[in-house]
Short mmCIF file of C-alpha atoms and ligand atoms in Angstrom, two decimals:
data_model
loop_
_atom_site.label_atom_id
_atom_site.label_comp_id
_atom_site.label_asym_id
_atom_site.label_seq_id
_atom_site.Cartn_x
_atom_site.Cartn_y
_atom_site.Cartn_z
CA UNK A 1 11.04 63.64 -7.07
CA UNK A 2 14.46 65.53 -5.97
CA UNK A 3 12.80 63.76 -2.23
CA UNK A 4 12.40 60.67 -3.71
CA UNK A 5 16.00 60.63 -5.20
CA UNK A 6 17.06 61.35 -1.61
CA UNK A 7 14.87 58.59 -0.14
CA UNK A 8 16.45 55.98 -1.53
CA UNK A 9 20.15 57.23 -1.20
CA UNK A 10 20.30 57.91 2.64
CA UNK A 11 20.63 53.85 3.24
CA UNK A 12 23.41 54.10 0.70
CA UNK A 13 24.79 56.84 2.85
CA UNK A 14 24.22 55.11 6.19
CA UNK A 15 26.52 52.04 4.72
CA UNK A 16 28.88 54.89 3.23
CA UNK A 17 29.01 55.79 6.43
CA UNK A 18 29.92 53.06 8.14
CA UNK A 19 32.39 51.16 6.19
CA UNK A 20 34.11 54.64 6.40
CA UNK A 21 34.10 53.79 10.11
CA UNK A 22 35.45 50.56 9.55
CA UNK A 23 38.00 51.58 7.43
CA UNK A 24 39.37 53.91 9.85
CA UNK A 25 39.25 51.45 12.75
CA UNK A 26 41.04 49.24 10.64
CA UNK A 27 43.63 51.30 8.84
CA UNK A 28 46.87 49.77 8.36
CA UNK A 29 45.94 46.12 9.60
CA UNK A 30 47.20 42.86 7.29
CA UNK A 31 45.02 40.04 6.58
CA UNK A 32 45.44 38.58 10.11
CA UNK A 33 44.53 41.31 11.93
CA UNK A 34 40.51 42.29 11.84
CA UNK A 35 40.85 43.30 8.11
CA UNK A 36 39.43 46.82 6.40
CA UNK A 37 36.86 46.92 3.80
CA UNK A 38 39.24 46.71 0.96
CA UNK A 39 40.89 43.34 2.42
CA UNK A 40 37.90 42.29 2.89
CA UNK A 41 37.05 42.26 -0.83
CA UNK A 42 40.02 40.51 -1.64
CA UNK A 43 39.16 37.62 0.96
CA UNK A 44 34.96 37.68 -0.75
CA UNK A 45 37.31 37.43 -4.47
CA UNK A 46 39.41 34.28 -2.99
CA UNK A 47 36.47 32.97 -1.25
CA UNK A 48 34.96 33.09 -4.79
CA UNK A 49 37.85 31.49 -6.38
CA UNK A 50 38.21 28.89 -3.99
CA UNK A 51 34.83 27.37 -5.15
CA UNK A 52 33.27 26.38 -1.56
CA UNK A 53 31.63 29.75 -0.56
CA UNK A 54 28.36 28.17 -2.84
CA UNK A 55 28.71 24.50 -1.32
CA UNK A 56 28.42 26.31 2.38
CA UNK A 57 25.39 29.10 1.69
CA UNK A 58 23.57 25.94 0.34
CA UNK A 59 24.88 23.74 3.91
CA UNK A 60 23.78 26.67 5.74
CA UNK A 61 20.32 27.66 3.87
CA UNK A 62 18.98 23.77 3.50
CA UNK A 63 19.96 23.94 7.38
CA UNK A 64 17.67 26.65 8.25
CA UNK A 65 14.79 25.60 6.12
CA UNK A 66 14.88 22.08 7.06
CA UNK A 67 14.66 23.02 11.04
CA UNK A 68 12.43 26.65 10.08
CA UNK A 69 9.75 24.26 8.40
CA UNK A 70 9.49 21.45 10.53
CA UNK A 71 8.90 23.86 13.36
CA UNK A 72 6.73 25.69 11.45
CA UNK A 73 4.82 22.04 10.76
CA UNK A 74 4.19 21.44 14.17
CA UNK A 75 4.54 25.04 15.82
CA UNK A 76 1.42 26.48 13.86
CA UNK A 77 -0.77 23.88 14.76
CA UNK A 78 0.16 24.00 18.08
CA UNK A 79 0.43 27.39 18.74
CA UNK A 80 -3.59 27.92 17.45
CA UNK A 81 -4.83 24.60 20.02
CA UNK A 82 -2.72 26.56 22.92
CA UNK A 83 -3.89 30.18 21.76
CA UNK A 84 -7.56 28.46 21.12
CA UNK A 85 -7.88 26.31 24.83
CA UNK A 86 -7.06 28.01 27.97
CA UNK A 87 -7.18 24.35 29.54
CA UNK A 88 -3.91 23.24 26.85
CA UNK A 89 -2.62 26.49 27.37
CA UNK A 90 -2.66 26.75 30.71
CA UNK A 91 -1.39 22.98 30.72
CA UNK A 92 1.48 23.83 28.16
CA UNK A 93 2.27 27.69 28.08
CA UNK A 94 4.67 26.89 31.12
CA UNK A 95 7.49 24.01 29.68
CA UNK A 96 7.01 25.98 26.15
CA UNK A 97 8.20 29.23 28.27
CA UNK A 98 10.76 27.47 30.41
CA UNK A 99 12.38 25.55 27.90
CA UNK A 100 12.26 28.97 24.86
CA UNK A 101 14.87 31.12 26.89
CA UNK A 102 17.53 28.26 26.71
CA UNK A 103 19.93 28.95 23.66
CA UNK A 104 19.74 26.37 21.37
CA UNK A 105 23.29 26.16 21.27
CA UNK A 106 23.32 25.03 25.30
CA UNK A 107 21.61 21.73 22.69
CA UNK A 108 24.27 20.85 21.09
CA UNK A 109 25.40 18.20 23.50
CA UNK A 110 22.38 16.42 23.57
CA UNK A 111 21.89 16.58 19.70
CA UNK A 112 25.20 15.18 19.29
CA UNK A 113 23.89 12.33 21.83
CA UNK A 114 21.06 11.91 19.59
CA UNK A 115 22.46 11.84 16.17
CA UNK A 116 25.64 10.75 17.10
CA UNK A 117 24.85 7.15 15.81
CA UNK A 118 22.74 8.01 12.70
CA UNK A 119 24.09 6.19 10.18
CA UNK A 120 21.81 7.41 7.24
CA UNK A 121 22.00 11.23 7.47
CA UNK A 122 24.64 12.88 8.26
CA UNK A 123 24.42 13.28 12.08
CA UNK A 124 26.34 17.17 11.92
CA UNK A 125 23.61 17.99 9.69
CA UNK A 126 20.69 16.35 11.74
CA UNK A 127 22.45 17.80 15.17
CA UNK A 128 22.12 21.61 13.50
CA UNK A 129 18.67 20.95 11.98
CA UNK A 130 17.69 20.03 15.48
CA UNK A 131 19.05 23.20 16.83
CA UNK A 132 17.46 25.52 14.31
CA UNK A 133 13.88 23.36 14.80
CA UNK A 134 14.51 24.37 18.48
CA UNK A 135 15.07 27.64 17.75
CA UNK A 136 12.02 27.92 15.71
CA UNK A 137 9.52 26.60 17.43
CA UNK A 138 9.26 27.58 20.45
CA UNK A 139 9.09 31.54 19.28
CA UNK A 140 6.69 30.24 16.59
CA UNK A 141 4.05 28.15 19.18
CA UNK A 142 4.53 31.01 21.25
CA UNK A 143 3.54 33.77 18.72
CA UNK A 144 0.92 31.47 16.29
CA UNK A 145 -0.71 31.23 20.63
CA UNK A 146 -0.79 35.06 21.57
CA UNK A 147 -1.76 35.93 17.42
CA UNK A 148 -4.96 33.19 17.84
CA UNK A 149 -5.68 35.02 21.35
CA UNK A 150 -5.78 38.17 19.76
CA UNK A 151 -8.74 37.27 16.75
CA UNK A 152 -11.51 40.19 16.33
CA UNK A 153 -14.43 38.05 18.10
CA UNK A 154 -16.58 38.38 15.90
CA UNK A 155 -14.75 36.34 13.56
CA UNK A 156 -14.55 33.29 15.97
CA UNK A 157 -18.51 34.17 16.72
CA UNK A 158 -19.45 34.05 12.67
CA UNK A 159 -17.90 30.67 12.65
CA UNK A 160 -19.73 29.63 15.50
CA UNK A 161 -23.25 31.05 14.17
CA UNK A 162 -23.09 29.39 10.88
CA UNK A 163 -22.69 25.99 12.40
CA UNK A 164 -18.67 25.72 11.21
CA UNK A 165 -16.33 23.89 14.01
CA UNK A 166 -13.28 21.48 14.82
CA UNK A 167 -10.65 21.24 11.93
CA UNK A 168 -12.82 23.22 9.33
CA UNK A 169 -12.76 26.09 11.98
CA UNK A 170 -9.33 25.63 12.53
CA UNK A 171 -8.26 25.68 8.76
CA UNK A 172 -10.80 28.24 7.23
CA UNK A 173 -11.41 30.30 10.54
CA UNK A 174 -8.72 30.87 12.80
CA UNK A 175 -5.50 30.66 10.70
CA UNK A 176 -6.42 33.11 7.92
CA UNK A 177 -7.61 35.23 10.90
CA UNK A 178 -4.53 34.79 12.57
CA UNK A 179 -2.20 34.93 9.54
CA UNK A 180 -0.97 38.61 9.26
CA UNK A 181 0.53 37.81 13.06
CA UNK A 182 1.57 34.58 12.26
CA UNK A 183 3.33 35.87 9.47
CA UNK A 184 5.36 38.63 11.04
CA UNK A 185 5.98 35.68 14.15
CA UNK A 186 7.85 33.41 11.26
CA UNK A 187 9.53 36.29 9.96
CA UNK A 188 11.03 37.18 13.04
CA UNK A 189 12.06 33.80 13.79
CA UNK A 190 13.56 33.23 10.69
CA UNK A 191 15.64 35.65 11.36
CA UNK A 192 16.46 33.94 14.62
CA UNK A 193 17.13 30.65 13.14
CA UNK A 194 19.60 32.71 11.02
CA UNK A 195 21.72 33.92 13.91
CA UNK A 196 21.67 30.14 15.41
CA UNK A 197 22.76 28.34 12.39
CA UNK A 198 25.95 30.06 11.84
CA UNK A 199 26.69 29.33 15.66
CA UNK A 200 26.04 25.60 15.40
CA UNK A 201 27.92 25.52 12.86
CA UNK A 202 31.07 26.41 14.90
CA UNK A 203 30.99 23.19 16.34
CA UNK A 204 31.50 19.63 15.17
CA UNK A 205 30.54 20.37 11.28
CA UNK A 206 32.82 20.91 8.25
CA UNK A 207 30.31 22.86 5.91
CA UNK A 208 28.53 25.97 6.07
CA UNK A 209 28.61 29.59 6.43
CA UNK A 210 29.81 29.33 10.31
CA UNK A 211 32.09 26.54 9.77
CA UNK A 212 33.38 28.85 6.94
CA UNK A 213 34.08 31.60 9.51
CA UNK A 214 35.96 29.13 11.44
CA UNK A 215 37.85 27.84 9.20
CA UNK A 216 39.49 31.13 8.33
CA UNK A 217 40.26 32.19 11.84
CA UNK A 218 42.30 28.60 12.09
CA UNK A 219 44.26 29.99 9.10
CA UNK A 220 44.36 32.74 10.22
CA UNK A 221 42.68 34.23 6.92
CA UNK A 222 40.38 37.25 8.90
CA UNK A 223 40.24 38.66 5.81
CA UNK A 224 38.19 35.55 4.69
CA UNK A 225 36.69 35.53 7.98
CA UNK A 226 34.98 39.00 7.36
CA UNK A 227 34.06 38.13 3.89
CA UNK A 228 32.22 34.99 5.16
CA UNK A 229 30.34 37.58 8.00
CA UNK A 230 29.12 39.81 5.48
CA UNK A 231 28.08 36.97 2.68
CA UNK A 232 25.89 35.99 6.13
CA UNK A 233 24.83 39.40 6.73
CA UNK A 234 23.15 40.16 2.75
CA UNK A 235 21.60 36.46 3.14
CA UNK A 236 20.10 37.10 6.38
CA UNK A 237 18.72 40.13 4.36
CA UNK A 238 17.78 38.36 1.59
CA UNK A 239 15.53 36.16 3.48
CA UNK A 240 13.93 38.88 5.59
CA UNK A 241 13.36 40.51 2.92
CA UNK A 242 11.47 37.35 1.18
CA UNK A 243 9.45 36.74 4.41
CA UNK A 244 8.85 40.95 3.88
CA UNK A 245 7.35 40.28 0.84
CA UNK A 246 5.25 37.30 1.23
CA UNK A 247 3.70 39.20 4.70
CA UNK A 248 2.90 42.35 2.40
CA UNK A 249 1.36 40.47 -0.41
CA UNK A 250 -0.71 38.86 2.44
CA UNK A 251 -2.02 42.27 3.89
CA UNK A 252 -2.63 43.92 0.36
CA UNK A 253 -4.56 40.73 -0.40
CA UNK A 254 -6.93 41.71 2.44
CA UNK A 255 -6.84 45.19 1.92
CA UNK A 256 -4.95 45.62 5.12
CA UNK A 257 -1.99 47.84 2.66
CA UNK A 258 -3.69 49.42 -0.27
CA UNK A 259 -2.41 47.78 -3.19
CA UNK A 260 0.04 49.99 -5.36
CA UNK B 1 -50.74 34.91 6.99
CA UNK B 2 -54.06 34.02 9.09
CA UNK B 3 -54.54 34.50 12.82
CA UNK B 4 -51.96 35.95 15.60
CA UNK B 5 -48.77 35.05 14.78
CA UNK B 6 -46.85 32.78 16.74
CA UNK B 7 -44.22 33.64 19.69
CA UNK B 8 -40.61 33.09 18.04
CA UNK B 9 -38.72 34.84 21.25
CA UNK B 10 -39.50 34.91 24.65
CA UNK B 11 -37.37 36.49 27.26
CA UNK B 12 -39.08 36.33 30.45
CA UNK B 13 -36.94 38.15 33.77
CA UNK B 14 -33.59 37.64 32.18
CA UNK B 15 -30.74 38.93 34.17
CA UNK B 16 -27.07 38.56 33.01
CA UNK B 17 -23.81 39.42 35.35
CA UNK B 18 -20.32 39.62 34.01
CA UNK B 19 -17.95 38.74 36.58
CA UNK B 20 -14.62 40.66 36.30
CA UNK B 21 -11.56 41.52 38.14
CA UNK B 22 -13.57 43.92 40.34
CA UNK B 23 -16.45 41.99 40.90
CA UNK B 24 -19.82 41.33 39.18
CA UNK B 25 -21.02 43.62 37.48
CA UNK B 26 -25.34 43.56 36.52
CA UNK B 27 -26.05 44.05 33.16
CA UNK B 28 -29.47 42.52 32.59
CA UNK B 29 -31.63 43.08 35.39
CA UNK B 30 -34.37 41.64 34.55
CA UNK B 31 -35.80 41.85 30.93
CA UNK B 32 -39.14 40.75 29.35
CA UNK B 33 -39.73 40.80 25.61
CA UNK B 34 -41.49 38.70 23.18
CA UNK B 35 -40.97 39.04 19.31
CA UNK B 36 -43.46 36.87 17.09
CA UNK B 37 -42.77 35.27 13.90
CA UNK B 38 -42.00 37.48 11.10
CA UNK B 39 -42.11 40.62 13.32
CA UNK B 40 -39.36 42.81 13.20
CA UNK B 41 -39.05 44.32 16.53
CA UNK B 42 -36.27 46.82 17.13
CA UNK B 43 -34.31 47.85 20.96
CA UNK B 44 -33.34 51.30 21.62
CA UNK B 45 -31.63 52.37 24.33
CA UNK B 46 -28.45 55.16 25.34
CA UNK B 47 -25.43 54.23 24.95
CA UNK B 48 -23.92 51.46 27.26
CA UNK B 49 -27.68 50.21 28.59
CA UNK B 50 -26.56 46.74 27.72
CA UNK B 51 -28.53 46.63 24.51
CA UNK B 52 -25.84 44.46 22.71
CA UNK B 53 -25.60 41.95 25.95
CA UNK B 54 -29.21 41.30 25.22
CA UNK B 55 -28.86 40.78 21.88
CA UNK B 56 -25.68 38.11 22.46
CA UNK B 57 -27.79 36.58 25.29
CA UNK B 58 -30.71 35.69 23.16
CA UNK B 59 -27.98 34.66 19.73
CA UNK B 60 -26.31 32.13 22.73
CA UNK B 61 -23.31 34.15 22.46
CA UNK B 62 -23.47 35.11 25.76
CA UNK B 63 -24.62 32.93 29.19
CA UNK B 64 -27.29 34.37 30.95
CA UNK B 65 -27.53 34.71 34.55
CA UNK B 66 -31.06 33.80 35.56
CA UNK B 67 -34.34 34.06 33.12
CA UNK B 68 -36.25 32.41 31.04
CA UNK B 69 -34.55 32.69 27.42
CA UNK B 70 -36.74 30.71 24.83
CA UNK B 71 -36.50 30.56 21.10
CA UNK B 72 -39.59 28.70 19.58
CA UNK B 73 -40.73 27.10 22.72
CA UNK B 74 -36.71 25.75 23.36
CA UNK B 75 -34.32 27.15 25.72
CA UNK B 76 -31.73 28.56 23.35
CA UNK B 77 -28.08 27.08 24.41
CA UNK B 78 -25.86 28.13 21.98
CA UNK B 79 -25.32 29.73 18.43
CA UNK B 80 -27.88 28.11 15.81
CA UNK B 81 -27.60 28.30 11.59
CA UNK B 82 -31.46 28.84 12.35
CA UNK B 83 -30.54 32.23 13.69
CA UNK B 84 -28.14 34.57 12.29
CA UNK B 85 -25.91 37.52 13.80
CA UNK B 86 -25.02 40.49 11.62
CA UNK B 87 -22.00 42.55 13.33
CA UNK B 88 -21.66 46.20 13.46
CA UNK B 89 -18.51 46.25 11.56
CA UNK B 90 -19.52 43.43 9.41
CA UNK B 91 -18.45 40.08 10.26
CA UNK B 92 -17.16 38.82 7.37
CA UNK B 93 -13.94 37.16 6.39
CA UNK B 94 -11.50 39.36 4.62
CA UNK B 95 -9.73 36.13 3.46
CA UNK B 96 -12.77 35.23 1.60
CA UNK B 97 -14.35 36.02 -1.92
CA UNK B 98 -17.44 37.30 -1.73
CA UNK B 99 -19.15 33.99 -3.08
CA UNK B 100 -16.91 31.99 -0.63
CA UNK B 101 -18.50 34.10 2.61
CA UNK B 102 -22.02 34.05 1.07
CA UNK B 103 -21.48 29.71 0.44
CA UNK B 104 -19.85 29.62 4.39
CA UNK B 105 -22.25 28.19 6.12
CA UNK B 106 -23.58 25.63 3.58
CA UNK B 107 -20.49 23.68 4.17
CA UNK B 108 -22.72 20.31 4.28
CA UNK B 109 -24.60 21.02 0.55
CA UNK B 110 -23.45 19.40 -2.32
CA UNK B 111 -21.36 21.65 -4.61
CA UNK B 112 -23.53 22.12 -6.86
CA UNK B 113 -27.01 23.12 -4.35
CA UNK B 114 -24.19 25.47 -2.52
CA UNK B 115 -23.63 27.34 -5.73
CA UNK B 116 -26.95 27.82 -6.53
CA UNK B 117 -27.83 28.91 -3.18
CA UNK B 118 -25.06 31.49 -3.41
CA UNK B 119 -26.03 32.62 -6.98
CA UNK B 120 -29.63 33.60 -5.64
CA UNK B 121 -29.10 35.04 -2.18
CA UNK B 122 -26.41 37.37 -4.31
CA UNK B 123 -28.61 38.41 -6.39
CA UNK B 124 -31.09 39.19 -3.74
CA UNK B 125 -28.69 41.82 -2.11
CA UNK B 126 -27.56 43.05 -5.60
CA UNK B 127 -24.14 41.86 -5.97
CA UNK B 128 -23.69 39.90 -9.09
CA UNK B 129 -21.32 40.06 -10.73
CA UNK B 130 -18.81 40.49 -7.43
CA UNK B 131 -18.56 37.02 -6.39
CA UNK B 132 -15.01 37.10 -7.35
CA UNK B 133 -13.86 39.57 -5.42
CA UNK B 134 -12.76 40.09 -2.04
CA UNK B 135 -13.74 42.00 0.67
CA UNK B 136 -11.52 44.96 0.30
CA UNK B 137 -12.74 45.58 -2.67
CA UNK B 138 -16.20 46.19 -1.92
CA UNK B 139 -17.50 49.44 0.29
CA UNK B 140 -19.18 49.42 3.41
CA UNK B 141 -22.35 49.26 2.32
CA UNK B 142 -21.61 46.23 -0.01
CA UNK B 143 -19.47 44.32 2.74
CA UNK B 144 -22.69 44.69 4.51
CA UNK B 145 -25.04 43.08 1.59
CA UNK B 146 -22.71 40.16 1.52
CA UNK B 147 -22.97 40.19 5.21
CA UNK B 148 -26.90 39.96 5.16
CA UNK B 149 -26.74 37.50 1.90
CA UNK B 150 -23.90 35.18 4.71
CA UNK B 151 -26.96 35.31 6.59
CA UNK B 152 -29.84 34.46 4.52
CA UNK B 153 -27.81 31.60 2.70
CA UNK B 154 -28.60 29.18 5.54
CA UNK B 155 -32.29 29.52 5.69
CA UNK B 156 -31.76 30.92 8.69
CA UNK B 157 -35.61 32.75 10.67
CA UNK B 158 -34.43 35.00 12.76
CA UNK B 159 -31.93 37.83 12.10
CA UNK B 160 -29.89 39.65 14.76
CA UNK B 161 -28.59 42.81 13.88
CA UNK B 162 -26.55 45.09 16.17
CA UNK B 163 -26.02 48.62 14.85
CA UNK B 164 -25.31 46.74 11.15
CA UNK B 165 -25.55 49.92 9.97
CA UNK B 166 -23.24 51.81 12.65
CA UNK B 167 -20.13 51.75 10.34
CA UNK B 168 -21.41 53.12 7.81
CA UNK B 169 -21.90 56.61 6.36
CA UNK B 170 -25.21 58.74 6.55
CA UNK B 171 -26.31 58.05 2.90
CA UNK B 172 -25.51 54.36 2.66
CA UNK B 173 -27.24 54.20 6.00
CA UNK B 174 -30.10 55.05 4.57
CA UNK B 175 -29.50 53.16 1.32
CA UNK B 176 -29.03 50.12 3.70
CA UNK B 177 -32.08 50.74 5.80
CA UNK B 178 -34.69 50.64 2.79
CA UNK B 179 -32.58 47.50 1.73
CA UNK B 180 -33.22 45.83 4.88
CA UNK B 181 -36.91 46.54 4.82
CA UNK B 182 -37.23 45.16 1.27
CA UNK B 183 -35.30 41.80 2.90
CA UNK B 184 -37.61 41.01 5.50
CA UNK B 185 -40.36 41.67 3.49
CA UNK B 186 -39.46 39.53 0.58
CA UNK B 187 -38.20 36.69 3.32
CA UNK B 188 -40.65 37.28 5.89
CA UNK B 189 -37.78 36.24 8.39
CA UNK B 190 -38.26 37.62 12.06
CA UNK B 191 -35.47 40.67 12.63
CA UNK B 192 -34.58 42.18 16.36
CA UNK B 193 -32.54 44.71 15.40
CA UNK B 194 -30.44 46.78 18.10
CA UNK B 195 -29.69 50.26 17.32
CA UNK B 196 -29.43 54.38 18.93
CA UNK B 197 -30.75 55.65 16.00
CA UNK B 198 -34.85 56.15 17.21
CA UNK B 199 -35.45 57.32 13.82
CA UNK B 200 -34.27 53.96 12.26
CA UNK B 201 -35.67 51.83 15.30
CA UNK B 202 -39.27 53.81 14.04
CA UNK B 203 -38.75 53.34 10.19
CA UNK B 204 -38.49 49.55 10.30
CA UNK B 205 -39.86 48.03 13.00
CA UNK B 206 -43.29 46.35 13.82
CA UNK B 207 -42.54 47.10 17.49
CA UNK B 208 -39.62 49.51 19.08
CA UNK B 209 -38.38 48.13 22.60
CA UNK B 210 -37.11 50.95 24.70
CA UNK B 211 -34.44 49.82 27.10
CA UNK B 212 -33.28 51.77 30.18
CA UNK B 213 -29.98 52.24 32.08
CA UNK B 214 -31.01 51.96 35.93
CA UNK B 215 -32.64 49.04 36.02
CA UNK B 216 -31.59 47.64 32.65
CA UNK B 217 -34.70 46.16 31.49
CA UNK B 218 -37.25 47.03 28.96
CA UNK B 219 -39.28 49.80 29.74
CA UNK B 220 -41.66 50.18 27.59
CA UNK B 221 -42.52 48.86 24.36
CA UNK B 222 -43.61 51.34 21.07
CA UNK B 223 -46.08 49.61 18.57
CA UNK B 224 -45.83 51.54 15.17
CA UNK B 225 -48.88 51.37 13.24
CA UNK B 226 -47.76 53.27 10.50
CA UNK B 227 -47.92 51.56 6.85
CA UNK B 228 -44.66 51.07 4.89
CA UNK B 229 -42.49 52.64 3.93
CA UNK B 230 -42.68 55.43 6.34
CA UNK B 231 -42.00 59.06 6.26
CA UNK B 232 -39.74 60.15 8.80
CA UNK B 233 -41.77 63.57 8.94
CA UNK B 234 -44.71 62.30 8.92
CA UNK B 235 -46.69 64.01 12.02
CA UNK B 236 -47.43 60.62 13.54
CA UNK B 237 -44.33 59.23 12.87
CA UNK B 238 -42.41 62.72 14.97
CA UNK B 239 -45.35 62.44 17.69
CA UNK B 240 -44.10 58.82 18.49
CA UNK B 241 -40.50 59.97 17.99
CA UNK B 242 -40.82 62.43 20.60
CA UNK B 243 -42.51 60.07 22.36
CA UNK B 244 -39.53 57.94 22.98
CA UNK B 245 -37.15 60.46 23.21
CA UNK B 246 -39.52 62.34 26.40
CA UNK B 247 -39.40 58.41 27.85
CA UNK B 248 -35.79 58.18 27.41
CA UNK B 249 -35.80 61.90 29.36
CA UNK B 250 -33.43 63.41 26.30
CA UNK B 251 -33.39 66.88 25.35
CA UNK B 252 -33.35 66.70 21.23
CA UNK B 253 -32.86 70.26 20.08
CA UNK B 254 -28.76 70.85 19.65
N1 ATP C 1 -17.84 40.65 29.01
C1 ATP C 1 -18.15 41.87 29.71
N2 ATP C 1 -17.25 41.88 31.29
C2 ATP C 1 -17.95 42.78 31.55
N3 ATP C 1 -18.45 44.01 31.39
C3 ATP C 1 -19.27 43.85 30.00
C4 ATP C 1 -18.97 43.21 29.06
N4 ATP C 1 -19.84 43.37 28.43
C5 ATP C 1 -20.50 44.53 28.08
N5 ATP C 1 -20.31 44.76 29.24
C6 ATP C 1 -20.75 45.91 30.14
O1 ATP C 1 -22.02 46.07 29.76
C7 ATP C 1 -22.75 47.38 29.70
C8 ATP C 1 -23.82 47.44 28.53
O2 ATP C 1 -22.47 46.93 27.58
P1 ATP C 1 -23.72 46.52 26.19
O3 ATP C 1 -22.31 46.37 25.02
O4 ATP C 1 -24.26 46.13 26.27
O5 ATP C 1 -24.09 48.39 26.08
P2 ATP C 1 -24.88 48.77 24.76
O6 ATP C 1 -26.32 48.81 25.51
O7 ATP C 1 -24.55 47.43 23.42
O8 ATP C 1 -24.12 50.08 24.14
P3 ATP C 1 -23.68 50.77 22.80
O9 ATP C 1 -25.26 51.22 22.35
O10 ATP C 1 -22.43 51.33 23.19
O11 ATP C 1 -23.56 49.54 22.12
C9 ATP C 1 -21.65 48.05 29.46
O12 ATP C 1 -21.66 48.74 30.56
C10 ATP C 1 -20.45 47.26 29.57
O13 ATP C 1 -19.06 47.86 29.90
MG1 MG C 2 -23.64 47.60 21.61
#
């Protein structure tokens, strides 16, 4: 019982220690300088009173959701194919691996060129979604392909043996067999996407948490800069926790994790 | 049955090489084996002698290098629903329920037909009431039963069993041996069992093929003319067992 309390308390202790360090390092700073925890808290209050925080959160989450979902929609089937067929892998893995290390931010000029003329949709939104898509797509494709390559032979053989081929094989065997590893890949990718969206919103958009950080800096409100950073961190944590619980549910259903 | 049974599986002068980074590894070096329709044949041999490789070749999972490999007179080129493989650590799909697993090979039947066949085979292996359960909720023996049901549901006429009881504890293993004997008797399928357990082979099989390591081929085939159910304490049973151990040059006493 006592050890359980300790286990629950320890993370809070870690956070308290971190806040203390932050406090000491920023002692005596005004809000035009790197703000301390207390000023940040006041900044958060101002941010809430300004009424833009929710709008900016929604904007960022919206972009990540679209970019990430589209990337999963294209990347998972492509990854299944690359992991399954050596020929496709030899053909398409090299370009994927060359494009993957390019920071999505480097695509921004191309994105603005591509979407600059779009009128039926906010072009800056499209550019950000495109960057998130790129950030997620290569990562999802690669992790799905490696998940498929690691499937146990007996599952593939069982399906072959029972005459299950083609699309049925892909959806009933390949995808579910690779699912635990694909979900881990998706979770890590969502983390990357969240990091990228903030960077993407620093340039050329007028909403989102990245914009919020930049805007506050232009007004010399570092308390709000830090408040926005805290919000970014907390939402990232939430996204990760959501993906983790999906992963855990899947593993529990398979008996890989014990239900409790 | 009247008259001698026709040959189901014919293996003659079968060679298999694996190409590895260190060059070609010769794993089967002239295997000869004949299995009659409805017969239960076991293959025993020391670990690593190539038993699984042989079974994988016969099932059509591995390409052979040279030699004859015929089932029902036709060369084996790929796996078929007519001949189903039962894997050691069960190849049933953990993401499907028991009935979905059993019906997995029946995708080209109507839903009604499929439900009927699934129910029949679930009953045959004694898993009524577990149709909606996921494999994770079943014991090792029950999972193995699901796999048998899945193999039987597609109306296969050959079962390949590669150490199907290897992952089970001693009690369950005994129970599953009785189970496979019962299923074999009830369905009349041709069974080819690979095991390193000589006693298991002698309890189940009509004939036991003994495989050696160098050269990797079947060196001896023992007829098991004992009535079923068999008793491993029966002197005739023991004599057969001793014969196989002597042949393999294994010291049995610990
Ligand atoms: N894909 C492969 N590539 C290279 N060598 C292989 C391959 N598969 C099997 N071998 C080799 O072939 C030999 C026979 O393997 P196999 O699995 O058929 O033996 P086994 O008789 O089934 O052994 P066990 O009783 O331990 O299951 C082993 O030396 C193994 O290393
Ligand atoms: Mg083996």
